[in-house]
PDB file of C-alpha atoms in Angstrom:
ATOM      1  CA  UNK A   1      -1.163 -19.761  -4.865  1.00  0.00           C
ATOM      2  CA  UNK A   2      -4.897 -19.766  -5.873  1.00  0.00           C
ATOM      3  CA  UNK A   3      -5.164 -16.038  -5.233  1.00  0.00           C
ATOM      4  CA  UNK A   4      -2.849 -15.276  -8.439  1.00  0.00           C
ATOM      5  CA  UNK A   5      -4.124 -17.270 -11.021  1.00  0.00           C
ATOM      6  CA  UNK A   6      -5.100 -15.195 -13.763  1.00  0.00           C
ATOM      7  CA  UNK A   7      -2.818 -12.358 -12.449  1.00  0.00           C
ATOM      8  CA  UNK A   8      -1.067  -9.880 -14.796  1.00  0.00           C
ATOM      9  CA  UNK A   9       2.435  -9.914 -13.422  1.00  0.00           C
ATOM     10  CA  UNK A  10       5.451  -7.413 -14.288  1.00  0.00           C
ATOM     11  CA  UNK A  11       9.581  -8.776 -12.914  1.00  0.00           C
ATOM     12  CA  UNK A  12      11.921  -6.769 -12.326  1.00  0.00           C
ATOM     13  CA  UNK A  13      12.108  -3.016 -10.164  1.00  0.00           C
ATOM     14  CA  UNK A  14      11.259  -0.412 -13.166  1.00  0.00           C
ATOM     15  CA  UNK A  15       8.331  -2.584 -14.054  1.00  0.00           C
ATOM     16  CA  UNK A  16       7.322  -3.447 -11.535  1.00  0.00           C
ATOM     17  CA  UNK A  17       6.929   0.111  -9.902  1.00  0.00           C
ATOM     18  CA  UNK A  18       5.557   1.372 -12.991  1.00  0.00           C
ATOM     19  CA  UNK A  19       2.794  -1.428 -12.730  1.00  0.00           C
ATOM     20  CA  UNK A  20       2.258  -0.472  -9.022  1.00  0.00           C
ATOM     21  CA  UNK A  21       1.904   3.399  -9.481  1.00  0.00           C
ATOM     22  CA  UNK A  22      -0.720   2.658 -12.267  1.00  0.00           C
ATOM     23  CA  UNK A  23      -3.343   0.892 -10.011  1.00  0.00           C
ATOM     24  CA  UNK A  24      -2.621   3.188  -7.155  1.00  0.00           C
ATOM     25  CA  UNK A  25      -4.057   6.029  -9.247  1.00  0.00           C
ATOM     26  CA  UNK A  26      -6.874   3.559 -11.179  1.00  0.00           C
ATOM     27  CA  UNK A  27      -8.484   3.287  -8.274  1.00  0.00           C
ATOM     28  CA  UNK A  28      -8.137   6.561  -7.006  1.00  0.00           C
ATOM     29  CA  UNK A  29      -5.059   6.230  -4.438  1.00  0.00           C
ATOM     30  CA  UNK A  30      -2.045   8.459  -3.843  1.00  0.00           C
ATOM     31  CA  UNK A  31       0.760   7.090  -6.119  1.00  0.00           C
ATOM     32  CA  UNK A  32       3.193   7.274  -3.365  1.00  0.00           C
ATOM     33  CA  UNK A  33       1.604   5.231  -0.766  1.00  0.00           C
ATOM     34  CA  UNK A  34       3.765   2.384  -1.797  1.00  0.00           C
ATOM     35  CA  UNK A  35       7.506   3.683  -1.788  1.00  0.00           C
ATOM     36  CA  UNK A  36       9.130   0.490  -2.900  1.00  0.00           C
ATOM     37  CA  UNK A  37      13.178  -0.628  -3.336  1.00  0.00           C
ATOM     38  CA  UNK A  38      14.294  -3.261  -5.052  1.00  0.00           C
ATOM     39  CA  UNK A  39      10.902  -4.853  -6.344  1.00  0.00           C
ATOM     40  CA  UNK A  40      11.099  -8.414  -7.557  1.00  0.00           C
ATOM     41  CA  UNK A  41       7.888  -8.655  -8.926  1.00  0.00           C
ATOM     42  CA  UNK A  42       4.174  -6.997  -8.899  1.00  0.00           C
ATOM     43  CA  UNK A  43       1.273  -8.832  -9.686  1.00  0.00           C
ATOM     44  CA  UNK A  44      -2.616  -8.023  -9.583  1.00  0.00           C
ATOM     45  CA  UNK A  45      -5.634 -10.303 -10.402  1.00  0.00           C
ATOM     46  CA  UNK A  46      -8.158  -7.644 -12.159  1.00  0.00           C
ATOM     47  CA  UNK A  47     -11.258 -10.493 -11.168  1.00  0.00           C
ATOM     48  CA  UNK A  48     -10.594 -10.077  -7.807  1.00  0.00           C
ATOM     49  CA  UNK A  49      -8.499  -6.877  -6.791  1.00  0.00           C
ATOM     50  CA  UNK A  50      -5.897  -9.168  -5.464  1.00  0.00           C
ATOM     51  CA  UNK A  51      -2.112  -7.565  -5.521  1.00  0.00           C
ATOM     52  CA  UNK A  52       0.686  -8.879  -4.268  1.00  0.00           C
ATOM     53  CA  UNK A  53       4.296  -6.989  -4.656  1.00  0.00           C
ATOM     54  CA  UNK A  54       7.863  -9.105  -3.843  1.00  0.00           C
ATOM     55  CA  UNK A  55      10.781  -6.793  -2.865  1.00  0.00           C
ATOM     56  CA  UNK A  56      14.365  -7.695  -1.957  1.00  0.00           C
ATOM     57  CA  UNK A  57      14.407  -5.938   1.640  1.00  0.00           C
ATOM     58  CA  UNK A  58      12.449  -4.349   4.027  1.00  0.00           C
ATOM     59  CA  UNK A  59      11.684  -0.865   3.571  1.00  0.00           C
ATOM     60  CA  UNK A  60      11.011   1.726   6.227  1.00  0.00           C
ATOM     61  CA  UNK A  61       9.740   5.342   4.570  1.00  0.00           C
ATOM     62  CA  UNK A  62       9.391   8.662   6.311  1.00  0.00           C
ATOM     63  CA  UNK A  63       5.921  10.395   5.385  1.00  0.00           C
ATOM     64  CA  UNK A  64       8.229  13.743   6.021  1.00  0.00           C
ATOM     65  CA  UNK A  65       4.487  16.017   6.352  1.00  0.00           C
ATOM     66  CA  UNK A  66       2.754  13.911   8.650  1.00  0.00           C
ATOM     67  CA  UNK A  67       6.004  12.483  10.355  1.00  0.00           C
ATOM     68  CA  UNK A  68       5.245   8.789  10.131  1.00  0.00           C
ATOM     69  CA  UNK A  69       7.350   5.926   9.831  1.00  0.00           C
ATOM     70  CA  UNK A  70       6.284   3.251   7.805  1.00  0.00           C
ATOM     71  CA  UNK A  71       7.088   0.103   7.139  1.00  0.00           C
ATOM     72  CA  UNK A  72       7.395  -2.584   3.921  1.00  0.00           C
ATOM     73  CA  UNK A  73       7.915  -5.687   4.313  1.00  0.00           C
ATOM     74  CA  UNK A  74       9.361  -8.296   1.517  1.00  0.00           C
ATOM     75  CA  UNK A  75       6.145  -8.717   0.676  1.00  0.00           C
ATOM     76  CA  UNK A  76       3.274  -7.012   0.417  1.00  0.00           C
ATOM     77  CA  UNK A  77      -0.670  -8.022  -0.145  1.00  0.00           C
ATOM     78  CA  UNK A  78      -4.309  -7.139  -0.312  1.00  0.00           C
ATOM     79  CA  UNK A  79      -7.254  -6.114  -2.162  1.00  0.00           C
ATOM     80  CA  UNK A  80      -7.522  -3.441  -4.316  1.00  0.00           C
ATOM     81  CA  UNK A  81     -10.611  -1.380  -5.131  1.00  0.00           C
ATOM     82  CA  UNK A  82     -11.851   2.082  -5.797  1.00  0.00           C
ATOM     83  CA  UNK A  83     -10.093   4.369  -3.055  1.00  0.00           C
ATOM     84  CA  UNK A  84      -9.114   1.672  -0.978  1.00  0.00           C
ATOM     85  CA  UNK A  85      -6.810  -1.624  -0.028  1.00  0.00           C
ATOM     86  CA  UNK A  86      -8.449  -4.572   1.977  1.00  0.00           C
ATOM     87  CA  UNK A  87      -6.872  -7.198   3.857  1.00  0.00           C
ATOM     88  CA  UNK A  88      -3.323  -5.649   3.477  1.00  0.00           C
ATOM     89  CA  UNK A  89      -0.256  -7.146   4.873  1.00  0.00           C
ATOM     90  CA  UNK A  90       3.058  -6.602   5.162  1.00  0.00           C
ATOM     91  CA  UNK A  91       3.112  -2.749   5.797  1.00  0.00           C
ATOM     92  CA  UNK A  92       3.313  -1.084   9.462  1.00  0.00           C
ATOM     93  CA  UNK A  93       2.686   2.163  10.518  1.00  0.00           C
ATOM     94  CA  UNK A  94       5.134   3.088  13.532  1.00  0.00           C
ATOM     95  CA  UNK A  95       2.821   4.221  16.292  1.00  0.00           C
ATOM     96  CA  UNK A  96       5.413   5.326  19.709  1.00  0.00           C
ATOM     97  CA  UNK A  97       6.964   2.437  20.440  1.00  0.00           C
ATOM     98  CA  UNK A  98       4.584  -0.010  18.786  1.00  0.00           C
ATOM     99  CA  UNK A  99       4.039  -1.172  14.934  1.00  0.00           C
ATOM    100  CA  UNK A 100       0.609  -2.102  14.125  1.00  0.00           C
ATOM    101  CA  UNK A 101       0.253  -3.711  11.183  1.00  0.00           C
ATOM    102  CA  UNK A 102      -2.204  -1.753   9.182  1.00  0.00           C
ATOM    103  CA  UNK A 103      -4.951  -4.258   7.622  1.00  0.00           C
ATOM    104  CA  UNK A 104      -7.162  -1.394   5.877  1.00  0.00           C
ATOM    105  CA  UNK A 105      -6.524   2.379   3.868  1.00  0.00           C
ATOM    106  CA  UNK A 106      -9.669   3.935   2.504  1.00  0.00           C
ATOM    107  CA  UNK A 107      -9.850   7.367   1.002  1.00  0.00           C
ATOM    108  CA  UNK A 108     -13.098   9.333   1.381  1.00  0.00           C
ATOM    109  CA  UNK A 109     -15.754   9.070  -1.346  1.00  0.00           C
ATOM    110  CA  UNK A 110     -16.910  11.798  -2.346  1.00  0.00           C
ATOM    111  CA  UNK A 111     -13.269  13.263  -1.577  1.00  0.00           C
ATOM    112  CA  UNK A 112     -12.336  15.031   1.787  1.00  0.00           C
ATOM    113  CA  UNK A 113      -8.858  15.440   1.417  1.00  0.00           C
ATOM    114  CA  UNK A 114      -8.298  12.598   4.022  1.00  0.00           C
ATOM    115  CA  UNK A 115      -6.785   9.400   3.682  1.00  0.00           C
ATOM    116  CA  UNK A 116      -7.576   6.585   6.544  1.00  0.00           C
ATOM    117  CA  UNK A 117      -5.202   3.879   7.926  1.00  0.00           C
ATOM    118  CA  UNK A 118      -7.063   1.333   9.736  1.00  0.00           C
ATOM    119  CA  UNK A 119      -5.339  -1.691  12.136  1.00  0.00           C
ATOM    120  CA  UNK A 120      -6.710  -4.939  12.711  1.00  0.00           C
ATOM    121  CA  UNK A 121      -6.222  -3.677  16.656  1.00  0.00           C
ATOM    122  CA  UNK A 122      -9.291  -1.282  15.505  1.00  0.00           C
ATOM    123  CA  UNK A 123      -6.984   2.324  15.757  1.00  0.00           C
ATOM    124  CA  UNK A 124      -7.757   4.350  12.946  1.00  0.00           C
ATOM    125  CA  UNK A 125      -5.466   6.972  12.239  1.00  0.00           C
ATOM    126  CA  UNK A 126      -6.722   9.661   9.328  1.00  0.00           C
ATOM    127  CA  UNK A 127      -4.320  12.122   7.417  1.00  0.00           C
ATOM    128  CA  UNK A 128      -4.034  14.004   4.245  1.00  0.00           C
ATOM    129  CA  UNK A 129      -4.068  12.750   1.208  1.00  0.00           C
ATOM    130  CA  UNK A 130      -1.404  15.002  -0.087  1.00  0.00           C
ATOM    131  CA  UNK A 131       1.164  13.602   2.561  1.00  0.00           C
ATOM    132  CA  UNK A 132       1.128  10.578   0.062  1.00  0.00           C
ATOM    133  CA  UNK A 133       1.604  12.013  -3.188  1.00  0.00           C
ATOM    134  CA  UNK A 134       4.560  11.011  -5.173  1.00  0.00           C
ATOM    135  CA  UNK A 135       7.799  12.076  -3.945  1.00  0.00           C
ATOM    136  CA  UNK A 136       6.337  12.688  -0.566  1.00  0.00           C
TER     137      UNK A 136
END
């Protein structure tokens, strides 16, 4: 694909997460907004903010403060810059019944504590930042 030419890419689970934690907190994000299993490969085009991370299965994650299901699909995309992700895809946010794909995070600069999920549906849903700290 066009978008990852000129990527840096790591293979492999270890190296992969390590490679994912470090531009979650380069550009300012909670290192464990992306709980992954089983990574295949990360990659991330610094020209462009483009990331794109290739896991073996689906992964569902409890945010155990804010009590929120989410969901990781085999793979996951978007655009990375300073506190936030553009045009993700593959992750879902359970909402009741429903799972809106969430197309948009953005933490608040200058920082508010508060983290914001936004759907391409337009619902924007706002927590703390804490609830997706490492180990969380």
């Amino acid at each position: 694909m066009a978008e990852k030419e000129g990527g840096i890419v790591k293979k492999g689970h270890q190296e992969g997460t390590k490679m994912s934690v470090a531009l979650l907190e380069e550009f300012g994000l909670p290192s464990g907004l992306l709980p992954l299993a089983d990574v295949i490969e990360v990659g991330f085009v610094r020209s462009t903010g483009y990331m794109w991370i290739l896991q073996k299965k689906k992964v569902e994650h409890n945010f155990k403060m804010i009590s929120k299901l989410v969901s990781y699909d085999t793979e996951i995309t978007g655009y990375v810059e300073k506190k936030q992700i553009k045009k993700l895809k593959g992750v879902k946010a359970k909402e009741l019944v429903l799972w809106p794909p969430v197309n948009q995070i953005t933490i608040d600069d200058p920082p508010t504590g508060k983290i914001h999920f936004k759907s391409l549906a337009g619902i924007t849903k706002t927590f703390p930042v804490e609830a997706f700290a490492a180990g969380q």
